[in-house]
Each structure stands twice: as structure tokens, then as C-alpha cells.
Coordinates of C-alpha atoms and ligand atoms in Angstrom, one line a residue:
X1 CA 0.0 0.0 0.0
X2 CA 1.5 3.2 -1.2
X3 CA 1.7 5.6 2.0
X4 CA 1.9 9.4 1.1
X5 CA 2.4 12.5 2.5
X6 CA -0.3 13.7 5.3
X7 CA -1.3 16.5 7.0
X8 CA 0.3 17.0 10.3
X9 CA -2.8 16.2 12.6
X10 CA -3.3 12.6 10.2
X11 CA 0.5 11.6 10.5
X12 CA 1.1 8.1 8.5
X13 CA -0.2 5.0 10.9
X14 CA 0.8 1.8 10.3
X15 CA -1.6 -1.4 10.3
X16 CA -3.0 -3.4 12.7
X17 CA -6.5 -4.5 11.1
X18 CA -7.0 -5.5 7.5
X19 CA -6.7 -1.9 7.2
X20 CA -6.0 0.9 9.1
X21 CA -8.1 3.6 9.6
X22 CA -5.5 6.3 9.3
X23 CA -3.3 5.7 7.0
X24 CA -3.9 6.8 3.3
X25 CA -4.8 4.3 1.3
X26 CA -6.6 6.3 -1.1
X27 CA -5.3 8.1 -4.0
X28 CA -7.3 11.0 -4.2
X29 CA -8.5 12.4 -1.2
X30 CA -11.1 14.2 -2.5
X31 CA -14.9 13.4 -1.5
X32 CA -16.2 11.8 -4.4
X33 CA -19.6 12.4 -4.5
X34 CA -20.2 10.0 -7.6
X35 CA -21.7 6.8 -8.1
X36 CA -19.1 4.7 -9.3
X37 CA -20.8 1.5 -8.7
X38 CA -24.2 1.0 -9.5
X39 CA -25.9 -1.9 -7.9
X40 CA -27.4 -2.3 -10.8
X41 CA -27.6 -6.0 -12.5
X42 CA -24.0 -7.1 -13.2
X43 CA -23.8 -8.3 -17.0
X44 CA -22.9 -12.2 -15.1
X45 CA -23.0 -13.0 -11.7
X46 CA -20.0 -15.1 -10.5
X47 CA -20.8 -18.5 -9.1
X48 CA -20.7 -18.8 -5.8
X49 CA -22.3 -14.9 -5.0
X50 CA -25.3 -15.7 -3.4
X51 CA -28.8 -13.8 -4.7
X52 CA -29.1 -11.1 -2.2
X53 CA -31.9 -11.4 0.3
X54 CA -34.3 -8.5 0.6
X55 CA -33.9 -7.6 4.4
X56 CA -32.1 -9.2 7.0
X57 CA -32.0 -8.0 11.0
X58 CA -29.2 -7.4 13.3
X59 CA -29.8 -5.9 16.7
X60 CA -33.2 -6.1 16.2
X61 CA -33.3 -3.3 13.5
X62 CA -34.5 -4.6 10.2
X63 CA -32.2 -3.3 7.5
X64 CA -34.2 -3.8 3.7
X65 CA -32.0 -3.4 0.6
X66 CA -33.4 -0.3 -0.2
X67 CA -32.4 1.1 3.3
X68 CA -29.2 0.9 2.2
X69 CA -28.0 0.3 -1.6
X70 CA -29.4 3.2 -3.0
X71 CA -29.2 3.4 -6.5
X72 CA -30.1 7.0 -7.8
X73 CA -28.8 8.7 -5.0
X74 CA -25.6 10.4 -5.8
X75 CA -24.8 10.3 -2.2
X76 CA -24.9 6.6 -1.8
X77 CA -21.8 4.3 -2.5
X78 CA -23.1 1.2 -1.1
X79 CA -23.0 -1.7 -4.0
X80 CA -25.3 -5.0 -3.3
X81 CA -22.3 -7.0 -2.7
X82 CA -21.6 -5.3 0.5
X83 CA -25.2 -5.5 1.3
X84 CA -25.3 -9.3 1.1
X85 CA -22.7 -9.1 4.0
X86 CA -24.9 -7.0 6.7
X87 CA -26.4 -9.4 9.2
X88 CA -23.8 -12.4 8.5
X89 CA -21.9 -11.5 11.6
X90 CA -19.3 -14.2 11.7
X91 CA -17.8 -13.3 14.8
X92 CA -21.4 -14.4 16.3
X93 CA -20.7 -18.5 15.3
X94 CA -18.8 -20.5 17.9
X95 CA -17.4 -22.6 15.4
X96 CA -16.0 -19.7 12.8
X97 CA -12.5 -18.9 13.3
X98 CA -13.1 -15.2 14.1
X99 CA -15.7 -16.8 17.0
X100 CA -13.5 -19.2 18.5
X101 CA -10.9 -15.9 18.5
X102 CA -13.4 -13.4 20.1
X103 CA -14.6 -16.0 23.1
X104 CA -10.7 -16.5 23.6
X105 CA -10.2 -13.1 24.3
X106 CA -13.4 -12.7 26.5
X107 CA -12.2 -15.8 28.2
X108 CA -8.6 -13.5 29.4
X109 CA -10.9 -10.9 30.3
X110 CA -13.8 -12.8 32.1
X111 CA -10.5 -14.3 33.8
X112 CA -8.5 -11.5 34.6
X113 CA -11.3 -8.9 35.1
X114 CA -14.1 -10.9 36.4
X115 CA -17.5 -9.2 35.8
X116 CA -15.9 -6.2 34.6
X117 CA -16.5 -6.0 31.3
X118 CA -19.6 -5.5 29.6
X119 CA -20.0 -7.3 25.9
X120 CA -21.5 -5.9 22.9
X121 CA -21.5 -8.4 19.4
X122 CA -25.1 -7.2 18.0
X123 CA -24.5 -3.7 17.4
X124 CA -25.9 -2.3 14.2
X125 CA -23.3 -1.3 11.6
X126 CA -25.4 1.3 10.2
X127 CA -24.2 4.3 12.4
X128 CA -24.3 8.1 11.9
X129 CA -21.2 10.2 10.8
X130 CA -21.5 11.7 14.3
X131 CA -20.6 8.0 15.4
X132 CA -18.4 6.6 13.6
X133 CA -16.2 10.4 13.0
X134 CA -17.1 13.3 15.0
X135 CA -18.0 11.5 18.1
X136 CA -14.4 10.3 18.3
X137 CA -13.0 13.2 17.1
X138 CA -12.2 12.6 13.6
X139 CA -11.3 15.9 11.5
X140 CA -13.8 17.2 9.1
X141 CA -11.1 17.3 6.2
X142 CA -10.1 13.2 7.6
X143 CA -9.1 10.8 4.5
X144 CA -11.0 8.4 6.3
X145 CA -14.4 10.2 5.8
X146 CA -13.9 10.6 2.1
X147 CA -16.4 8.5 -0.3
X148 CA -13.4 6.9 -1.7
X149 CA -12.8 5.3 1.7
X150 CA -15.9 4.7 3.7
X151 CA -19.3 3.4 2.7
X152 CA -22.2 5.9 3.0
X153 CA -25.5 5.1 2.6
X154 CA -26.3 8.7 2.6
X155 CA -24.7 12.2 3.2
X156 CA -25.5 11.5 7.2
X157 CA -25.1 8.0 7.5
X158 CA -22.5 4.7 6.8
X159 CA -21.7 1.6 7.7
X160 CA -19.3 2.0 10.6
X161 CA -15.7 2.0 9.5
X162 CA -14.7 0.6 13.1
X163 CA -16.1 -0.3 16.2
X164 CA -14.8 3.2 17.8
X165 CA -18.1 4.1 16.4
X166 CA -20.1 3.1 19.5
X167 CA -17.4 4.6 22.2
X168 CA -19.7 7.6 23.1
X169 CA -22.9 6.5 23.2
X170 CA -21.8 3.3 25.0
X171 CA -20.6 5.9 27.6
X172 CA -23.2 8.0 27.7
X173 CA -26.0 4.7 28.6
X174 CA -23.4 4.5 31.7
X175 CA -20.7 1.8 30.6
X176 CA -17.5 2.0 31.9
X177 CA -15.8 -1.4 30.9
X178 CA -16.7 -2.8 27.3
X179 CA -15.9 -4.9 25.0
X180 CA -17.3 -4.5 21.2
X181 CA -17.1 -6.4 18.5
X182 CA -18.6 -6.1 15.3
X183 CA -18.3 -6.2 11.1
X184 CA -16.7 -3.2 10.1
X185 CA -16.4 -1.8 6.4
X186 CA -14.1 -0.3 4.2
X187 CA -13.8 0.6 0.6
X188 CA -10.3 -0.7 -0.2
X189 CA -8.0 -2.1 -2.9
X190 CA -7.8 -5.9 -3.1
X191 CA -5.7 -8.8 -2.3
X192 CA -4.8 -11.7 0.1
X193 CA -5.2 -9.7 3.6
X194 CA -7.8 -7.1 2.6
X195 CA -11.5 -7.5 2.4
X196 CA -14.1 -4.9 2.5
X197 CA -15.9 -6.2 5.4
X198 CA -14.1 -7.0 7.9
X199 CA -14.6 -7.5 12.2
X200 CA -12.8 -5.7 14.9
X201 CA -13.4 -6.2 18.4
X202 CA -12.8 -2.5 20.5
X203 CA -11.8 -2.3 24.4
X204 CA -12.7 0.0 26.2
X205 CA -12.4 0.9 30.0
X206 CA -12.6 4.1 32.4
X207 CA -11.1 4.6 35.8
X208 CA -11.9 7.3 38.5
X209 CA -9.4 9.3 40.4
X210 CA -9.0 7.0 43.1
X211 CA -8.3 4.7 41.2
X212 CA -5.0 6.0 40.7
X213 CA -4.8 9.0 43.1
X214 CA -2.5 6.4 45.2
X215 CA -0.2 5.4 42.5
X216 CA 2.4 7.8 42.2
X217 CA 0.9 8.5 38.5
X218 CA -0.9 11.1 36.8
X219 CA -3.7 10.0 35.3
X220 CA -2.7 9.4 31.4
X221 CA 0.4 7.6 32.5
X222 CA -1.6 5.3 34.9
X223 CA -3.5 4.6 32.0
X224 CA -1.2 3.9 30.0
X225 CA 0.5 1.8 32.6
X226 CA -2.5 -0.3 33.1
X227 CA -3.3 -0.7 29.3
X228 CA 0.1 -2.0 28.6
X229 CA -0.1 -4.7 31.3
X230 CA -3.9 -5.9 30.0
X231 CA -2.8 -5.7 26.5
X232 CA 0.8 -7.7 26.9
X233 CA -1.2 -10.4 28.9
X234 CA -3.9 -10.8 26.0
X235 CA -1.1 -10.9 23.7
X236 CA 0.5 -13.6 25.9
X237 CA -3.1 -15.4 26.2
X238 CA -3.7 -15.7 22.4
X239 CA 0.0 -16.1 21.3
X240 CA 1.9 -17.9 24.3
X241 CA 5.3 -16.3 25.2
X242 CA 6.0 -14.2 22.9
X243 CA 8.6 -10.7 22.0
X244 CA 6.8 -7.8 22.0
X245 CA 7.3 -4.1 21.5
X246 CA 5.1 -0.3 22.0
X247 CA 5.8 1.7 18.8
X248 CA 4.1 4.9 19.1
X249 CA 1.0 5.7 16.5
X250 CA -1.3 8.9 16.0
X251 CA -5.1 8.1 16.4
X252 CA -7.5 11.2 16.3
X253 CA -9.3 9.8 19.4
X254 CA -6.4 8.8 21.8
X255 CA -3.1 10.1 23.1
X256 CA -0.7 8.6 23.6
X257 CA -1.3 6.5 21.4
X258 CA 0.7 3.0 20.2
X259 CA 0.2 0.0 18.5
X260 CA 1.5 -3.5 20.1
X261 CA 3.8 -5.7 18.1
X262 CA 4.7 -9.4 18.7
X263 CA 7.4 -11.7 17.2
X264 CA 5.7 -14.1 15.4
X265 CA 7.0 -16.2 13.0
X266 CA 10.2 -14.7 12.0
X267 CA 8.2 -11.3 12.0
X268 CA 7.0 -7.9 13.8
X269 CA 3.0 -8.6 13.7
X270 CA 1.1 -5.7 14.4
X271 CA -1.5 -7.2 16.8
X272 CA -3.6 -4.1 17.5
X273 CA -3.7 -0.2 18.0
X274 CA -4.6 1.2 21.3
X275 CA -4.3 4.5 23.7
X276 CA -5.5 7.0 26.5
X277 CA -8.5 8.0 25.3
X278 CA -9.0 12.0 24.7
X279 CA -10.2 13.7 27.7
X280 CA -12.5 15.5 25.3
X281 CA -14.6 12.2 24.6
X282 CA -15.1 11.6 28.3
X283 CA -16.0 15.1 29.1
X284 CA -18.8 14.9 26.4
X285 CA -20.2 11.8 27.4
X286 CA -20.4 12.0 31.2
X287 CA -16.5 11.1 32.7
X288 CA -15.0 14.3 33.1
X289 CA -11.9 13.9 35.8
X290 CA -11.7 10.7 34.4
X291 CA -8.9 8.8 32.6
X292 CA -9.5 5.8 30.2
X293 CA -8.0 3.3 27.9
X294 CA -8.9 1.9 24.4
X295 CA -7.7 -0.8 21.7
X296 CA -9.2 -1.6 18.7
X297 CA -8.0 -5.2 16.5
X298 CA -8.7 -6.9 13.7
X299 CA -9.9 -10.1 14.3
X300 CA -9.1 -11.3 10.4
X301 CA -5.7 -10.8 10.8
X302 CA -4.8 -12.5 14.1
X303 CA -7.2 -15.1 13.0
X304 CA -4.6 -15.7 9.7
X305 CA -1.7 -15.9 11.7
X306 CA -3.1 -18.2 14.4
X307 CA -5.1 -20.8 12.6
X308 CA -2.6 -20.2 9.1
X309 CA -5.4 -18.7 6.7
X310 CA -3.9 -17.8 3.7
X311 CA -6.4 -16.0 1.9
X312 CA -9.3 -13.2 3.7
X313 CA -12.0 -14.5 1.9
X314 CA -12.2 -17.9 3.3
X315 CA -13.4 -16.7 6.2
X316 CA -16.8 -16.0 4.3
X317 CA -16.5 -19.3 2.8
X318 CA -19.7 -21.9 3.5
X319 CA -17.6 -24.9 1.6
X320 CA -17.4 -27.4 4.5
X321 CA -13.4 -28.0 3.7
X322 CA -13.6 -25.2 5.7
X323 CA -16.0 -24.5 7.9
X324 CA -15.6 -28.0 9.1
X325 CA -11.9 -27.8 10.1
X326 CA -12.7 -25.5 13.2
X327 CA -14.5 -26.2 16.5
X328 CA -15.7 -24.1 19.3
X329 CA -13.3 -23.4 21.9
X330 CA -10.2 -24.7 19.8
X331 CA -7.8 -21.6 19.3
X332 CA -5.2 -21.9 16.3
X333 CA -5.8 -25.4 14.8
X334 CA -3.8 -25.0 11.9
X335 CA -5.8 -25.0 8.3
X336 CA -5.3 -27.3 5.9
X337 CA -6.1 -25.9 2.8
X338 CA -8.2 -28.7 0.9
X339 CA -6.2 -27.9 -2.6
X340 CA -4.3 -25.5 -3.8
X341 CA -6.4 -24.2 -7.3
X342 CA -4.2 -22.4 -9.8
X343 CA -4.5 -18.8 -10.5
X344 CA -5.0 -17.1 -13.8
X345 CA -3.8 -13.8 -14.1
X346 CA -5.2 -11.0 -16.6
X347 CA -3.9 -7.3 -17.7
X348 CA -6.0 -4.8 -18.6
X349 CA -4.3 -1.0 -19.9
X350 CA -7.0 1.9 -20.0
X351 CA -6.4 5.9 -19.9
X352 CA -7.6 7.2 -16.5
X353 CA -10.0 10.6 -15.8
X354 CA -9.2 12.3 -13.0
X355 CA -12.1 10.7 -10.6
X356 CA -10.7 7.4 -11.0
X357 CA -9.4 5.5 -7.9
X358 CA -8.3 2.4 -7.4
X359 CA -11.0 1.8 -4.8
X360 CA -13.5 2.5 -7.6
X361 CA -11.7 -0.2 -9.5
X362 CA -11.8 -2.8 -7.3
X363 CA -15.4 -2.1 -6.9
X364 CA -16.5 -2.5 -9.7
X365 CA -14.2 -5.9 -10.5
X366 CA -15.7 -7.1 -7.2
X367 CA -18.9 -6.6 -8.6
X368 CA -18.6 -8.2 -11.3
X369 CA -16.4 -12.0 -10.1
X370 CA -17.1 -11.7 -6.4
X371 CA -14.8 -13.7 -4.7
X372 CA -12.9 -15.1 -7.8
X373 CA -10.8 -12.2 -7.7
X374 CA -7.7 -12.9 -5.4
X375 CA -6.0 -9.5 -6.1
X376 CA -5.6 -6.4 -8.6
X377 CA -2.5 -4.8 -9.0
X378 CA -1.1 -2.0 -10.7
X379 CA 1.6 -3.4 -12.9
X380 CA 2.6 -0.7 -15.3
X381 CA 1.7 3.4 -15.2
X382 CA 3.2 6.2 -17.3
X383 CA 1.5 10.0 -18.7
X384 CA 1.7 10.5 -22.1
X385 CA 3.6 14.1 -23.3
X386 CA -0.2 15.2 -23.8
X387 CA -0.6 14.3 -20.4
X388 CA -2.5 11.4 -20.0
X389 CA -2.1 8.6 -17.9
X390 CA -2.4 4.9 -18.9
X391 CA -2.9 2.5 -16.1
X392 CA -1.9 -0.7 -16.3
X393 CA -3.5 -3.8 -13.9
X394 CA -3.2 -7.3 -13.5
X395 CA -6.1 -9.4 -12.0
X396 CA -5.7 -12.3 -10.7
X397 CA -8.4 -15.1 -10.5
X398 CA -8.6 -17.7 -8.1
X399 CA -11.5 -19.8 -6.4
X400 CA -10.7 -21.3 -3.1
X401 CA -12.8 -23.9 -3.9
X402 CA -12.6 -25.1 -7.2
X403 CA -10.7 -25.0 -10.6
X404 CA -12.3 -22.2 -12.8
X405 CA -12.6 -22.5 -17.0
X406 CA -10.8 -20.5 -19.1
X407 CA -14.0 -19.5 -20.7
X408 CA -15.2 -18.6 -17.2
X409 CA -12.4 -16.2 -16.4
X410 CA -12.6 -15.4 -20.1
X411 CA -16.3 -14.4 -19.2
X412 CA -15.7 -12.3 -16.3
X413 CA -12.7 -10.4 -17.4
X414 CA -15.1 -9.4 -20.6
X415 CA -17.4 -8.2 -18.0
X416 CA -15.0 -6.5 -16.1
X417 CA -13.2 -4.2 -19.0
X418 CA -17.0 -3.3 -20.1
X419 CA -17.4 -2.2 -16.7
X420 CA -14.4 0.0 -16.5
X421 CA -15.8 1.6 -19.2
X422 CA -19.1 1.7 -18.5
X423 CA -19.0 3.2 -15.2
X424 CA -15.5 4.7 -14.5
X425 CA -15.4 6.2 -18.0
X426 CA -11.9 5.1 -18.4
X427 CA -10.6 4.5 -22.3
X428 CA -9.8 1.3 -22.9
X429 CA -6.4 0.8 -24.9
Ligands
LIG1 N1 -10.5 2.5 15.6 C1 -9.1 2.3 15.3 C2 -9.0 1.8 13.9 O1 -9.9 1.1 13.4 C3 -8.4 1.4 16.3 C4 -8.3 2.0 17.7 C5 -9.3 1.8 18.6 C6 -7.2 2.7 18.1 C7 -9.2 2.3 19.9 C8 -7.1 3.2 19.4 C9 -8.1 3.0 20.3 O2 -8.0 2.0 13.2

């Protein structure tokens, strides 16, 4: 992922979801205010997407297709194949890897904190902007808010980018230890670790001046202290006795503010991102004189490294190669992929405008092969002396659960270049 130049206040982040929130993925960071997908019938649907149903409920709010993929309105960037996710909630099944990974880490807190911490897996993912930005102090001129980043269903609301969404009102109803976990969303380029749904459980949890009135401490650094200690320990739960290390981060809603790295596998992992919460968010929302802590992680991404997942998308896989190799309970039972399928790779060269993103792109090739697409890449890009820039992009195809036809991939990759052209404009060459 390319990182470029920010603004002061959104200095470069490094990863520790699928995707991190702050770091610029995007290449323009301009709101785009188009519809570059249209959830309108794709010319053939992949095998394996699934027909969309018409309404599905999570939370008990019942959220219709038409709540939410909104095809005429300029403001809406929400194609059906995200739709088809809402309401899934794979962090919700016991016998899912991302399930067996969220009840391991209530397990370290239910031992280590008992009846502390209050847990929150039903949320609804439709949140406000004031959720999922303001509230936790996101700038108005963010990357993060753009349309070329985050999913809006309309100029006031999205589907939540990450479960920092629900911080403030969760305080506000009176909760002062909590646990979240939820689907989040992202528009985002595509390949082997990056989805765009993806689940993140969030920590949260508040302590009052006495607390640490006896310590020595200040506040903030008693925070810190304690966060440090909870977070090594959960690190140590999940991953045994591991090397770790703090790096320091920037996160518009905490300061300080780090992210926690373990040795794993001849590597630096980045496990999560975490900090002292803003004094500003618990002054709004009932805490004032308070101190708190926060972490946010990706559960896709620890869930690759523990149980060896090599690809995001089998996690949304119903082939029971898979979902059969994991049981409730059992933490990091290594996967056994059930064959390895050859890819088939395919370049496409087209003049861009000056909306395009690559975020539209993999929009619209998601729309059209679903999860046969393994990963797009940008292979080749120069400007012409009259200024125009050719793009050039390899796709690659790949079913994790069956060898596709060449005139299957010839199919879709028919359907994709009219599609390029179609709805990003861009000029074939
Ligand atoms: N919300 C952040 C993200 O998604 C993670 C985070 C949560 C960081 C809480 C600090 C505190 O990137």
C-alpha cells in the first residue's frame, strides 16, 4: 500500500487491522460524490455470490436493501455485494475462526477482570457520521471520511468504519468497561489480507481518580500503565510467550497513542492499535476527571496468523473444507487448505479521468467475479507528453474452492473491461 504524504494532525499509521483507519490508502482524497458502482444487475454473476436477500436484522433493527443500496442517489456508494454481508456476523458463530478468537479473548478478560466488562457483538453497523467520525474526534477534512474510503448510505449515515463508532454512546448509557465487536467496512483495494468487510473487536475501559490517586501517577500515565499490562497479557493469552514491543502511532481519538507488536514467525505482527482516550470524549459523554483506555484489533488478521489462513475471503466461505476444520473453543488449529487451485492472471491498460481510484476499481471488478478475484495490482503506469495517464492492472483469479474455465475467467474479465468503461469512463487501450 503506497503511504503518502499527510497532513500533520493525520500523520502516517501503520496497520493493525485489514486496514487501518488512518493511514492513506486512497489516491485522491477528495470526497467523491459519484456513483461509481451501480448496484445495478452485473452483466454475469460469479458462481458462488449468493442472490441477495431483501432484508435481513441485526440488533433487532431490520435493514431492507433499499435502506441501504441506494441506487439513484448520488450520495450513496453502497453496491449490493456489501449489502449481502450485513447481518452475516461471523464473529457471532462458535465454530467460525473469528468466534473461537473473540470468546478466547473474553475468556482472558472474564479471567483476569471478572464481571468487569460489559460485551457488545449485536451492534448495528449502520451508524451516523456523528458515530463513527465526529464522536471520536475525527477531523472534518479526515481521508478516512472521504467517499473513496468509507461506505455511505447517505450524506448522514455509513456503515461503521470501526467499532470506535459506538465509544460515546456506550458511555453515555453509563458503561465503563466494554468490550465491542462487530463487522466493520471499508472501501479498499484488493488482495490476500484485505476484504471490504471486515470484524474488529474494541476495548474500552474508564477509571476514576482513586483509582490512581494512590499510585504515584498522573492519570494518562496510569493509563497507560495499566493498558500496557492488559494488552501484553492478552497478547501472551492468544500467542503464548512471545517478544513484543510499543511503537508509538497517531489516532485522532487517543493520546498517547501505540500500537503493540509481537514476534511471530520470524516477524513484527502488528497485533492491535490502542491509547489514552481523549479527555474530550469523556467530558462529552459523562466522565469528566476521568482517565480511560482503548484498543481496537482486527480479528481477520490475528485469526490468519493463528489458525494459518492464507487468503481473507475464506473466512466468508460456506464450503465445509472449511468451515468443518474448526471447533468451538479450539484456538489456532492449523488450516489445511483442501487444494491449492491455480490462479489465472489477466492485464488490462485503460487511460484514467481524474475521478478514477483504485478503490472504484476494485469495486466495480468485485462486482462483477465476487470472490474469484484474489488480487488487482497495478503493474505498469506512465503520462503521455499530452498528459495522459495509462494505467496498467493485472487481475488475478482464483477460487478457493474449485478450478475455474478459461472460458469462465474469459467471461468475467469481458465483464469487467465493459465495466471499466461503462462506469468509471476510463478508455480502454
Ligand atoms: N479505531 C481504530 C482503527 O480502526 C483502532 C483503535 C481503537 C485505536 C481504539 C485506538 C483506540 O484503526
Amino acid at each position: 500500500m503506497a503511504t503518502l504524504p499527510m497532513a500533520p494532525h493525520a500523520a502516517a499509521i501503520s496497520s493493525f487491522t485489514t486496514r487501518p483507519l488512518y493511514s492513506p490508502s486512497s489516491r485522491s482524497h477528495r470526497l467523491l460524490l459519484a456513483r461509481f458502482f451501480s448496484a445495478a444487475p452485473a452483466p454475469a454473476l460469479a458462481k458462488g455470490l449468493r442472490a441477495t436477500a431483501s432484508a435481513v436484522e441485526v440488533g433487532g433493527v431490520k435493514i431492507a436493501r433499499e435502506d441501504v443500496v441506494k441506487e439513484d442517489d448520488p450520495t450513496n456508494n453502497v453496491p449490493d455485494t456489501i449489502f449481502s454481508k450485513i447481518g452475516l456476523q461471523l464473529h457471532r458463530r462458535d465454530n467460525h475462526p473469528l468466534g473461537i478468537l473473540k470468546n478466547t479473548i473474553y475468556d482472558y478478560f472474564d479471567k483476569n477482570f471478572t464481571g468487569q466488562f460489559d460485551k457488545f457483538d449485536d451492534l448495528c453497523p449502520l451508524v451516523s457520521v456523528k458515530q463513527n467520525f465526529d464522536d471520536v474526534l475525527v477531523p472534518s477534512d479526515h481521508v478516512s471520511r472521504s467517499y473513496n474510503d468509507t461506505y455511505y448510505v447517505d450524506g448522514q449515515t455509513v456503515l461503521r468504519c470501526h467499532t470506535s463508532a459506538h465509544q460515546a454512546e456506550l458511555l453515555r448509557d453509563g458503561h465503563t468497561h466494554f468490550l465491542v465487536t462487530g463487522d466493520v467496512y471499508r472501501r479498499d483495494s484488493i488482495d490476500s489480507t484485505h476484504y471490504p468487510v471486515f470484524h474488529q473487536m474494541e476495548g474500552f475501559c474508564v477509571f476514576s481518580p482513586d483509582e490512581w490517586s494512590g499510585s504515584g501517577m498522573d492519570g494518562t500515565a496510569y493509563a497507560a500503565a495499566e493498558l500496557k499490562k492488559t494488552l501484553e497479557g492478552l497478547a501472551r493469552h492468544l500467542f503464548g510467550a512471545v517478544e513484543m514491543r510499543w511503537v508509538d502511532t497517531y489516532f485522532p481519538f487517543t493520546n498517547p497513542s501505540f500500537e503493540l507488536e509481537i514476534y511471530f514467525q520470524d516477524d513484527w505482527l502488528e497485533v492491535l492499535g490502542c491509547g489514552v482516550t481523549e479527555q474530550e470524549i469523556l467530558k462529552r459523554n459523562g466522565r469528566r476527571d476521568h482517565v480511560a483506555w482503548a484498543f481496537g484489533l482486527g480479528l481477520e488478521r490475528l485469526a490468519m496468523v493463528l489458525f494459518d489462513i492464507p487468503d481473507i475471503r475464506l473466512f466468508w466461505s460456506n464450503d465445509k473444507r472449511f468451515t468443518s476444520q474448526f471447533s468451538e473453543g479450539k484456538l489456532g488449529v492449523k488450516f489445511k487448505p483442501f487444494s491449492k487451485f491455480p490462479p489465472c492472471y489477466k492485464d488490462m491498460s485503460f487511460w484514467i479521468n481524474d475521478a478514477f481510484t483504485e478503490n472504484n476499481l476494485c469495486e466495480v471488478v468485485r462486482g462483477i467475479a465476487g470472490d474469484l478475484v484474489e488480487e488487482v495490482k497495478l503493474i505498469d503506469n506512465f503520462t503521455n507528453k499530452k498528459g495522459m495517464t495509462s494505467h496498467c492492472y493485472r487481475i488475478a483469479y482464483r477460487s478457493m474452492e474449485r478450478s475455474l474455465t478459461d472460458e469462465e475467467i474469459n467471461n468475467l474479465q469481458l465483464n469487467v473491461r465493459e465495466a471499466v468503461k461503462d462506469k468509471l469512463k476510463a478508455e480502454l487501450r
